[in-house]
Each structure stands twice: as structure tokens, then as C-alpha cells.
Short mmCIF file of N, CA, C and O in Angstrom, two decimals:
data_model
loop_
_atom_site.label_atom_id
_atom_site.label_comp_id
_atom_site.label_asym_id
_atom_site.label_seq_id
_atom_site.Cartn_x
_atom_site.Cartn_y
_atom_site.Cartn_z
N MET A 1 8.11 -31.34 -0.96
CA MET A 1 6.70 -30.45 -0.57
C MET A 1 6.90 -29.30 -1.02
O MET A 1 7.87 -28.02 -1.51
N VAL A 2 5.79 -28.59 -1.45
CA VAL A 2 5.57 -27.16 -1.83
C VAL A 2 5.36 -26.19 -0.88
O VAL A 2 4.68 -26.49 0.29
N GLY A 3 5.97 -25.07 -1.20
CA GLY A 3 6.08 -24.14 0.22
C GLY A 3 4.71 -23.52 0.10
O GLY A 3 4.19 -23.44 -1.36
N LEU A 4 3.83 -22.89 1.41
CA LEU A 4 2.82 -22.12 1.26
C LEU A 4 3.30 -20.91 0.53
O LEU A 4 4.14 -20.14 0.98
N THR A 5 2.44 -20.50 -0.37
CA THR A 5 2.57 -19.08 -0.76
C THR A 5 1.62 -18.04 -0.15
O THR A 5 1.52 -17.04 -0.55
N HIS A 6 0.71 -18.12 0.13
CA HIS A 6 -0.45 -17.86 1.05
C HIS A 6 -1.24 -18.25 2.17
O HIS A 6 -1.50 -19.55 2.11
N GLY A 7 -1.12 -17.48 2.98
CA GLY A 7 -1.88 -18.39 4.23
C GLY A 7 -1.72 -16.94 5.69
O GLY A 7 -1.13 -15.88 5.45
N LEU A 8 -2.99 -17.40 6.26
CA LEU A 8 -2.94 -16.42 7.35
C LEU A 8 -3.31 -17.37 8.95
O LEU A 8 -4.54 -18.46 8.61
N SER A 9 -2.79 -17.20 10.00
CA SER A 9 -3.28 -17.79 11.01
C SER A 9 -3.47 -16.81 12.05
O SER A 9 -2.66 -15.60 12.40
N ILE A 10 -4.42 -16.77 12.87
CA ILE A 10 -4.68 -15.95 14.01
C ILE A 10 -4.88 -16.47 15.10
O ILE A 10 -5.50 -17.82 15.03
N GLY A 11 -4.77 -16.14 16.28
CA GLY A 11 -5.00 -16.65 17.76
C GLY A 11 -5.41 -15.45 18.40
O GLY A 11 -4.62 -14.33 18.40
N ILE A 12 -6.30 -15.90 19.22
CA ILE A 12 -6.77 -15.00 20.46
C ILE A 12 -6.95 -15.48 21.91
O ILE A 12 -7.22 -16.65 21.71
N GLU A 13 -6.04 -15.10 22.61
CA GLU A 13 -6.03 -15.68 24.42
C GLU A 13 -6.48 -14.35 24.89
O GLU A 13 -5.94 -13.02 24.87
N ARG A 14 -7.26 -15.10 25.81
CA ARG A 14 -8.13 -13.69 27.19
C ARG A 14 -7.96 -14.26 28.54
O ARG A 14 -8.43 -15.38 28.76
N SER A 15 -7.62 -13.25 28.93
CA SER A 15 -7.17 -13.29 30.22
C SER A 15 -7.89 -12.04 31.03
O SER A 15 -7.63 -11.40 31.03
N GLY A 16 -9.17 -12.30 31.60
CA GLY A 16 -10.28 -11.01 32.12
C GLY A 16 -10.12 -10.37 31.17
O GLY A 16 -10.71 -10.71 29.98
N SER A 17 -9.66 -8.72 31.23
CA SER A 17 -10.00 -8.03 29.91
C SER A 17 -8.90 -7.71 29.29
O SER A 17 -8.90 -6.58 28.40
N GLU A 18 -7.80 -8.19 29.24
CA GLU A 18 -6.31 -8.48 28.92
C GLU A 18 -6.41 -9.83 27.46
O GLU A 18 -7.13 -10.71 27.81
N PHE A 19 -6.05 -9.44 26.03
CA PHE A 19 -6.00 -10.52 25.37
C PHE A 19 -4.84 -10.07 25.03
O PHE A 19 -3.99 -9.30 24.89
N PHE A 20 -4.26 -11.31 24.34
CA PHE A 20 -2.89 -11.63 23.73
C PHE A 20 -3.20 -12.13 22.18
O PHE A 20 -4.07 -13.17 21.89
N LEU A 21 -3.08 -11.66 21.31
CA LEU A 21 -3.33 -11.53 19.68
C LEU A 21 -2.20 -11.83 18.82
O LEU A 21 -1.18 -11.27 19.11
N THR A 22 -2.14 -13.44 18.33
CA THR A 22 -1.02 -13.21 17.42
C THR A 22 -1.49 -13.77 16.01
O THR A 22 -2.61 -13.88 15.52
N LEU A 23 -0.86 -12.94 14.79
CA LEU A 23 -0.90 -12.99 13.65
C LEU A 23 0.06 -13.47 12.92
O LEU A 23 1.28 -12.76 13.34
N LYS A 24 -0.50 -14.10 11.71
CA LYS A 24 0.92 -14.54 11.16
C LYS A 24 0.81 -14.82 9.69
O LYS A 24 -0.49 -15.09 9.40
N ALA A 25 1.41 -13.98 8.84
CA ALA A 25 0.67 -13.87 7.67
C ALA A 25 1.87 -14.49 6.60
O ALA A 25 2.98 -14.19 6.62
N VAL A 26 1.74 -14.93 5.44
CA VAL A 26 2.38 -15.65 4.70
C VAL A 26 2.01 -15.20 3.03
O VAL A 26 1.07 -15.39 2.89
N GLY A 27 2.76 -14.74 2.58
CA GLY A 27 2.68 -13.95 0.97
C GLY A 27 1.98 -12.61 0.99
O GLY A 27 2.66 -11.85 1.92
N THR A 28 1.06 -12.25 0.32
CA THR A 28 0.17 -11.01 0.39
C THR A 28 -1.38 -11.07 0.86
O THR A 28 -1.77 -11.57 0.38
N LEU A 29 -1.38 -10.13 1.91
CA LEU A 29 -2.83 -10.60 2.42
C LEU A 29 -3.43 -9.61 1.50
O LEU A 29 -3.33 -8.43 0.51
N THR A 30 -4.82 -10.12 1.59
CA THR A 30 -5.84 -9.70 0.89
C THR A 30 -6.90 -9.26 1.58
O THR A 30 -7.41 -9.17 2.85
N HIS A 31 -8.26 -8.33 0.81
CA HIS A 31 -9.18 -8.01 1.41
C HIS A 31 -10.06 -8.98 2.16
O HIS A 31 -10.48 -8.98 3.41
N LYS A 32 -9.85 -10.25 1.43
CA LYS A 32 -10.88 -11.33 1.71
C LYS A 32 -10.19 -12.05 2.65
O LYS A 32 -11.04 -12.41 4.13
N ASP A 33 -8.93 -11.51 3.29
CA ASP A 33 -8.19 -11.75 4.84
C ASP A 33 -8.70 -11.23 5.59
O ASP A 33 -9.16 -11.84 6.70
N TYR A 34 -9.12 -9.75 5.57
CA TYR A 34 -9.75 -9.24 6.68
C TYR A 34 -11.22 -9.34 6.48
O TYR A 34 -11.48 -9.04 7.91
N LYS A 35 -12.03 -9.81 5.65
CA LYS A 35 -13.01 -10.18 5.99
C LYS A 35 -13.45 -11.09 6.97
O LYS A 35 -14.57 -11.47 7.53
N ILE A 36 -12.02 -12.11 7.18
CA ILE A 36 -12.24 -13.01 7.86
C ILE A 36 -11.50 -12.69 9.37
O ILE A 36 -12.16 -12.39 10.52
N ILE A 37 -10.56 -11.81 9.40
CA ILE A 37 -9.50 -11.07 10.48
C ILE A 37 -10.61 -10.38 11.74
O ILE A 37 -10.91 -10.57 12.47
N THR A 38 -11.10 -9.30 10.72
CA THR A 38 -11.83 -8.26 11.32
C THR A 38 -13.19 -8.55 12.13
O THR A 38 -13.20 -8.06 13.11
N PRO A 39 -14.21 -9.38 11.65
CA PRO A 39 -14.80 -10.10 12.76
C PRO A 39 -14.51 -10.62 13.80
O PRO A 39 -15.29 -10.40 14.73
N MET A 40 -13.72 -11.78 14.00
CA MET A 40 -13.10 -12.11 14.87
C MET A 40 -12.66 -11.08 16.20
O MET A 40 -12.66 -11.77 17.14
N ILE A 41 -11.79 -10.38 15.50
CA ILE A 41 -11.24 -9.59 16.65
C ILE A 41 -12.36 -8.42 17.36
O ILE A 41 -12.58 -8.64 18.56
N ASP A 42 -13.32 -7.96 16.58
CA ASP A 42 -14.49 -7.15 16.84
C ASP A 42 -15.17 -8.37 18.06
O ASP A 42 -15.46 -7.99 18.87
N SER A 43 -15.45 -9.46 17.39
CA SER A 43 -15.79 -10.28 18.47
C SER A 43 -15.55 -10.18 19.45
O SER A 43 -15.78 -10.43 20.60
N ALA A 44 -14.22 -10.92 19.63
CA ALA A 44 -13.51 -11.06 20.88
C ALA A 44 -13.45 -9.68 21.76
O ALA A 44 -13.72 -9.84 22.96
N LEU A 45 -13.17 -8.65 20.91
CA LEU A 45 -12.77 -7.57 22.04
C LEU A 45 -14.12 -6.97 22.56
O LEU A 45 -14.47 -6.24 23.19
N SER A 46 -15.73 -7.05 21.66
CA SER A 46 -16.68 -6.37 22.54
C SER A 46 -17.14 -7.05 23.56
O SER A 46 -18.18 -6.50 23.75
N LYS A 47 -16.80 -8.65 23.67
CA LYS A 47 -17.08 -9.05 25.14
C LYS A 47 -16.66 -8.00 26.07
O LYS A 47 -17.08 -8.65 27.53
N VAL A 48 -15.58 -7.13 25.99
CA VAL A 48 -14.99 -6.36 27.13
C VAL A 48 -15.19 -5.27 27.00
O VAL A 48 -15.11 -4.48 26.08
N ASP A 49 -15.67 -4.59 28.12
CA ASP A 49 -15.88 -2.75 28.33
C ASP A 49 -14.59 -2.17 27.56
O ASP A 49 -15.10 -1.52 27.21
N HIS A 50 -13.53 -2.42 28.53
CA HIS A 50 -11.84 -1.57 28.21
C HIS A 50 -10.73 -3.06 27.76
O HIS A 50 -10.29 -2.87 28.65
N PRO A 51 -10.98 -3.05 26.87
CA PRO A 51 -10.22 -4.28 26.45
C PRO A 51 -8.79 -4.09 26.60
O PRO A 51 -8.32 -2.96 26.27
N ILE A 52 -7.74 -4.70 26.84
CA ILE A 52 -6.28 -4.14 26.70
C ILE A 52 -5.53 -5.35 25.50
O ILE A 52 -5.71 -6.53 26.42
N VAL A 53 -5.25 -4.82 24.58
CA VAL A 53 -4.88 -5.59 23.55
C VAL A 53 -3.01 -5.92 23.77
O VAL A 53 -2.62 -4.73 23.26
N LYS A 54 -2.33 -6.94 23.72
CA LYS A 54 -1.05 -6.75 23.04
C LYS A 54 -1.43 -7.76 21.81
O LYS A 54 -2.09 -8.98 21.57
N VAL A 55 -0.33 -7.87 20.82
CA VAL A 55 -0.03 -7.95 19.76
C VAL A 55 1.06 -8.72 18.91
O VAL A 55 2.15 -7.71 19.17
N LEU A 56 1.30 -9.80 18.61
CA LEU A 56 2.18 -10.00 18.69
C LEU A 56 1.90 -10.21 16.47
O LEU A 56 1.50 -11.09 16.16
N ILE A 57 2.95 -9.69 15.39
CA ILE A 57 2.38 -10.07 14.08
C ILE A 57 3.87 -10.61 13.63
O ILE A 57 4.63 -9.74 13.53
N ASP A 58 3.52 -11.92 13.19
CA ASP A 58 4.67 -12.06 12.53
C ASP A 58 4.62 -11.87 11.08
O ASP A 58 3.72 -12.84 10.40
N GLY A 59 5.51 -11.47 10.87
CA GLY A 59 5.56 -10.86 9.37
C GLY A 59 7.18 -11.24 8.89
O GLY A 59 7.27 -10.87 7.30
N SER A 60 7.40 -12.33 8.97
CA SER A 60 8.92 -13.12 8.47
C SER A 60 8.37 -13.61 7.04
O SER A 60 9.29 -13.72 6.32
N GLN A 61 7.31 -13.69 6.73
CA GLN A 61 6.93 -14.38 5.66
C GLN A 61 6.10 -13.89 4.60
O GLN A 61 5.65 -14.49 3.93
N LEU A 62 6.07 -12.21 5.32
CA LEU A 62 4.74 -11.38 4.73
C LEU A 62 5.64 -10.94 3.65
O LEU A 62 6.75 -10.05 3.71
N GLU A 63 4.89 -10.70 2.68
CA GLU A 63 5.41 -10.27 1.20
C GLU A 63 4.70 -8.61 1.15
O GLU A 63 5.30 -8.10 0.29
N GLY A 64 3.57 -8.69 1.53
CA GLY A 64 2.86 -7.12 1.67
C GLY A 64 1.43 -7.35 1.60
O GLY A 64 0.87 -7.94 1.93
N TRP A 65 0.84 -6.02 0.77
CA TRP A 65 -0.98 -6.09 1.37
C TRP A 65 -1.39 -5.81 -0.29
O TRP A 65 -0.53 -4.73 -0.82
N GLU A 66 -2.34 -5.94 -0.55
CA GLU A 66 -2.96 -5.68 -1.68
C GLU A 66 -3.66 -4.09 -1.32
O GLU A 66 -3.66 -3.82 -0.23
N ILE A 67 -3.97 -3.12 -2.31
CA ILE A 67 -4.21 -2.01 -1.87
C ILE A 67 -5.42 -1.85 -1.06
O ILE A 67 -5.54 -1.38 -0.05
N ARG A 68 -6.40 -2.52 -1.45
CA ARG A 68 -8.16 -3.14 -0.76
C ARG A 68 -7.44 -3.44 0.68
O ARG A 68 -8.51 -2.95 1.67
N ALA A 69 -6.84 -4.29 0.89
CA ALA A 69 -6.26 -4.95 2.33
C ALA A 69 -5.57 -3.86 3.21
O ALA A 69 -5.79 -3.62 4.18
N ALA A 70 -4.81 -2.76 2.61
CA ALA A 70 -4.14 -1.94 3.34
C ALA A 70 -5.22 -1.03 3.78
O ALA A 70 -4.72 -0.56 5.14
N TRP A 71 -5.80 -0.77 3.11
CA TRP A 71 -7.47 0.16 3.63
C TRP A 71 -7.72 -0.44 5.03
O TRP A 71 -8.24 -0.42 5.67
N ASP A 72 -8.00 -2.10 4.60
CA ASP A 72 -8.57 -3.14 5.60
C ASP A 72 -8.02 -2.39 7.08
O ASP A 72 -8.37 -2.55 8.08
N ASP A 73 -6.75 -2.83 6.53
CA ASP A 73 -5.83 -2.46 7.88
C ASP A 73 -5.83 -1.15 8.45
O ASP A 73 -5.91 -1.26 9.84
N LEU A 74 -5.88 -0.27 7.89
CA LEU A 74 -5.82 1.32 8.52
C LEU A 74 -7.08 1.18 8.95
O LEU A 74 -7.36 1.60 10.21
N LYS A 75 -8.51 0.88 8.46
CA LYS A 75 -9.27 0.84 9.15
C LYS A 75 -9.59 0.05 10.65
O LYS A 75 -10.18 0.72 11.75
N LEU A 76 -8.92 -1.25 10.44
CA LEU A 76 -9.11 -1.94 12.01
C LEU A 76 -8.37 -1.12 12.99
O LEU A 76 -8.05 -1.49 14.08
N GLY A 77 -7.10 -0.52 12.36
CA GLY A 77 -6.28 0.07 13.38
C GLY A 77 -7.01 1.50 13.90
O GLY A 77 -6.75 1.62 15.05
N LEU A 78 -7.45 2.24 13.52
CA LEU A 78 -8.00 3.30 13.99
C LEU A 78 -9.66 2.94 14.76
O LEU A 78 -9.70 3.58 15.45
N LYS A 79 -9.81 1.45 14.23
CA LYS A 79 -11.22 1.49 15.00
C LYS A 79 -10.89 0.54 16.57
O LYS A 79 -11.57 0.99 17.78
N HIS A 80 -9.57 -0.28 16.61
CA HIS A 80 -8.99 -0.40 17.89
C HIS A 80 -8.16 -0.08 18.19
O HIS A 80 -7.38 -0.36 19.46
N GLY A 81 -7.38 0.59 18.12
CA GLY A 81 -6.08 1.18 18.36
C GLY A 81 -6.06 1.35 19.39
O GLY A 81 -5.15 1.29 20.25
N ASN A 82 -7.34 2.16 20.19
CA ASN A 82 -6.83 2.65 21.96
C ASN A 82 -6.90 1.32 22.45
O ASN A 82 -6.39 1.82 23.79
N ASN A 83 -6.99 0.21 22.09
CA ASN A 83 -7.08 -0.62 23.14
C ASN A 83 -5.90 -1.34 22.95
O ASN A 83 -5.59 -2.22 23.84
N PHE A 84 -5.06 -1.02 21.67
CA PHE A 84 -3.98 -1.78 21.64
C PHE A 84 -2.52 -1.24 22.53
O PHE A 84 -2.47 0.15 22.74
N LYS A 85 -2.27 -1.88 23.67
CA LYS A 85 -1.40 -1.49 24.59
C LYS A 85 -0.07 -1.52 23.97
O LYS A 85 0.98 -0.52 23.94
N LYS A 86 0.34 -2.88 23.12
CA LYS A 86 1.50 -3.13 22.51
C LYS A 86 1.43 -3.98 21.37
O LYS A 86 0.69 -4.91 21.46
N VAL A 87 2.31 -3.52 20.47
CA VAL A 87 2.15 -4.22 19.09
C VAL A 87 3.62 -4.67 18.68
O VAL A 87 4.64 -3.54 18.44
N ALA A 88 3.63 -6.05 18.74
CA ALA A 88 5.24 -5.90 18.30
C ALA A 88 5.16 -6.86 16.69
O ALA A 88 4.46 -7.75 16.80
N ILE A 89 5.64 -6.44 16.06
CA ILE A 89 6.02 -6.57 14.63
C ILE A 89 7.31 -7.47 14.18
O ILE A 89 8.64 -6.78 14.64
N TYR A 90 7.41 -8.44 14.16
CA TYR A 90 8.36 -9.48 14.06
C TYR A 90 8.57 -9.81 12.39
O TYR A 90 7.95 -10.29 11.82
N GLY A 91 10.07 -9.36 11.81
CA GLY A 91 10.14 -9.81 10.42
C GLY A 91 11.64 -9.18 10.09
O GLY A 91 12.06 -9.44 10.53
N ASN A 92 11.74 -9.19 8.74
CA ASN A 92 13.13 -9.54 8.27
C ASN A 92 13.30 -8.82 6.98
O ASN A 92 13.88 -8.73 6.27
N LYS A 93 12.52 -7.60 7.29
CA LYS A 93 12.30 -6.76 5.58
C LYS A 93 12.32 -5.09 6.22
O LYS A 93 11.96 -5.06 7.25
N GLU A 94 13.52 -4.19 5.38
CA GLU A 94 13.62 -2.89 6.03
C GLU A 94 11.84 -2.36 6.27
O GLU A 94 11.86 -1.46 7.04
N TRP A 95 11.32 -2.63 5.33
CA TRP A 95 9.79 -2.11 5.18
C TRP A 95 8.86 -2.21 6.13
O TRP A 95 8.23 -1.62 6.74
N GLN A 96 9.32 -3.18 6.89
CA GLN A 96 8.58 -3.38 8.14
C GLN A 96 8.75 -2.81 9.26
O GLN A 96 8.04 -2.60 9.96
N ALA A 97 10.00 -2.19 9.25
CA ALA A 97 10.45 -1.40 10.33
C ALA A 97 9.94 -0.27 10.32
O ALA A 97 9.46 0.85 11.63
N THR A 98 9.84 0.41 9.07
CA THR A 98 9.13 1.35 8.37
C THR A 98 7.65 1.32 9.08
O THR A 98 6.74 2.41 9.36
N LEU A 99 6.85 0.38 8.68
CA LEU A 99 5.39 -0.06 8.98
C LEU A 99 5.10 -0.21 10.47
O LEU A 99 4.05 0.52 10.93
N ALA A 100 6.62 -0.40 11.15
CA ALA A 100 5.87 0.07 12.67
C ALA A 100 5.86 1.32 12.79
O ALA A 100 5.10 1.33 13.79
N LYS A 101 6.70 1.91 12.52
CA LYS A 101 6.84 3.58 12.92
C LYS A 101 5.42 3.96 12.28
O LYS A 101 4.89 4.44 13.18
N VAL A 102 5.08 3.76 11.03
CA VAL A 102 3.82 4.51 10.77
C VAL A 102 2.44 3.76 11.71
O VAL A 102 1.96 4.31 12.19
N ALA A 103 2.65 2.94 12.08
CA ALA A 103 1.18 2.11 12.84
C ALA A 103 1.20 2.80 13.75
O ALA A 103 0.10 3.10 14.94
N GLY A 104 2.81 3.22 14.57
CA GLY A 104 2.28 4.02 16.13
C GLY A 104 1.90 5.23 16.24
O GLY A 104 1.30 5.65 17.06
N TRP A 105 1.16 5.69 15.12
CA TRP A 105 0.79 6.97 14.25
C TRP A 105 -0.90 6.54 14.73
O TRP A 105 -1.78 7.56 15.20
N PHE A 106 -1.14 5.15 14.77
CA PHE A 106 -2.55 4.78 14.44
C PHE A 106 -3.08 4.16 16.11
O PHE A 106 -4.01 3.60 16.22
N VAL A 107 -2.09 4.07 16.84
CA VAL A 107 -2.33 2.76 17.75
C VAL A 107 -1.90 3.98 19.11
O VAL A 107 -0.66 4.45 19.29
N ALA A 108 -2.67 3.67 19.97
CA ALA A 108 -2.32 4.55 21.15
C ALA A 108 -1.34 3.84 22.31
O ALA A 108 -0.46 4.87 22.96
N GLY A 109 -0.74 2.99 21.98
CA GLY A 109 0.19 2.06 22.91
C GLY A 109 0.97 2.14 21.88
O GLY A 109 1.58 3.06 20.74
N LYS A 110 2.39 1.25 22.27
CA LYS A 110 3.75 1.38 22.09
C LYS A 110 3.75 0.11 20.53
O LYS A 110 3.12 -0.89 20.57
N VAL A 111 4.41 0.57 19.73
CA VAL A 111 4.30 -0.33 18.83
C VAL A 111 6.20 -0.42 18.39
O VAL A 111 6.45 0.83 18.29
N ALA A 112 6.82 -1.66 18.13
CA ALA A 112 8.42 -1.82 17.81
C ALA A 112 8.00 -3.01 16.89
O ALA A 112 7.21 -3.94 16.80
N TYR A 113 9.26 -2.76 16.36
CA TYR A 113 9.78 -3.88 15.18
C TYR A 113 11.13 -4.40 15.82
O TYR A 113 11.90 -3.86 16.57
N PHE A 114 10.84 -5.87 15.59
CA PHE A 114 12.13 -6.88 15.97
C PHE A 114 12.37 -7.78 14.99
O PHE A 114 11.28 -7.91 13.97
N GLU A 115 13.63 -8.33 14.90
CA GLU A 115 14.16 -9.20 14.10
C GLU A 115 14.42 -10.54 14.57
O GLU A 115 14.97 -11.35 13.90
N ASN A 116 14.24 -10.76 15.82
CA ASN A 116 14.15 -12.16 16.64
C ASN A 116 12.69 -11.86 17.27
O ASN A 116 12.09 -11.04 17.96
N ALA A 117 12.25 -13.05 16.92
CA ALA A 117 10.47 -13.28 17.98
C ALA A 117 10.85 -13.50 19.19
O ALA A 117 9.73 -12.98 19.62
N THR A 118 11.88 -14.04 19.59
CA THR A 118 11.80 -14.21 21.25
C THR A 118 11.84 -13.06 21.93
O THR A 118 11.12 -12.45 22.71
N THR A 119 12.58 -11.61 21.21
CA THR A 119 12.89 -10.56 21.62
C THR A 119 11.69 -9.90 21.64
O THR A 119 11.25 -9.46 22.34
N ALA A 120 11.02 -10.08 20.76
CA ALA A 120 9.50 -9.42 20.10
C ALA A 120 8.59 -9.85 21.36
O ALA A 120 8.10 -9.31 22.69
N ILE A 121 8.57 -11.34 21.93
CA ILE A 121 7.62 -11.63 22.83
C ILE A 121 8.56 -11.55 24.19
O ILE A 121 7.10 -11.06 25.35
N GLU A 122 9.69 -11.56 24.36
CA GLU A 122 9.84 -10.71 25.87
C GLU A 122 9.34 -9.21 25.94
O GLU A 122 9.12 -8.73 27.41
N TRP A 123 9.40 -8.28 24.69
CA TRP A 123 9.07 -7.24 25.08
C TRP A 123 7.43 -6.62 25.40
O TRP A 123 7.13 -6.21 25.97
N LEU A 124 6.67 -7.98 25.01
CA LEU A 124 5.03 -7.56 25.06
C LEU A 124 4.79 -8.14 26.64
O LEU A 124 3.89 -7.65 27.07
N GLN A 125 5.90 -9.09 27.00
CA GLN A 125 5.61 -9.24 28.45
C GLN A 125 6.14 -8.69 29.78
O GLN A 125 5.93 -8.84 30.71
N GLU A 126 6.84 -7.30 29.14
CA GLU A 126 7.54 -6.44 30.03
C GLU A 126 6.36 -5.82 30.77
O GLU A 126 5.17 -5.53 30.03
#
């Protein structure tokens, strides 16, 4: 069986004004990926006046971003950062821990890095 070299999955659950957003990226994120992700997030959050969002990002198979995709990610964070209550980044690379610290500059809520998915989910549920 051939391994997946690039892929993206997104899940959005809503309960009232609270959202639980899950993202899993495999390989290198591209601008094309953000052309899919951004409208989905924009559409979901636009239906609520003051959305509260908790995010789980599974970066365990993420290799990085294209430069244009990194810019897209920054714009997305600036646009919706005030709605993010908690962002848990689950991964296994040192640069992802640094990314979590940088992301905290653009998000009103808390951002944390975890090397264990269960611990990340438990933190989001606190």
C-alpha cells in the first residue's frame, strides 16, 4: 500500500455558539488547501454573532507549508483569531512547538503544543 503524501481533512461541529474544529494535514500545506479550508471556516462562523471556537490541529504528519500557504494561514488567524478560545497543536516536531508559540501572538485565546493527542483533547475540553 502506498502512503499518503499529501492530504487534508477538516471537521466542524457546532453546539449553539460553540464550535469544535479539527484539522489534520499530511505532507505540505498548499495555497489550494487554504482555498478549501478558508471558505468552510468563514461560512460556519458567519452564522453565529460571537462564535467561540476550539481547534485541534493534528500535525503529526505535517511537513510544512508552501510560502503562499503560510501567508494564507496568517490571514486566517488574523481574521478569526478573536473567536479562537483554545487551539491545541498535536505533533511530533520541534518546529511545531515554536509554531504554537508564534500562533499565540495572533490568537486571542490560548494556544498549546502537545505530543500526545489524548492530552491535547483533554486540554481543549477543560
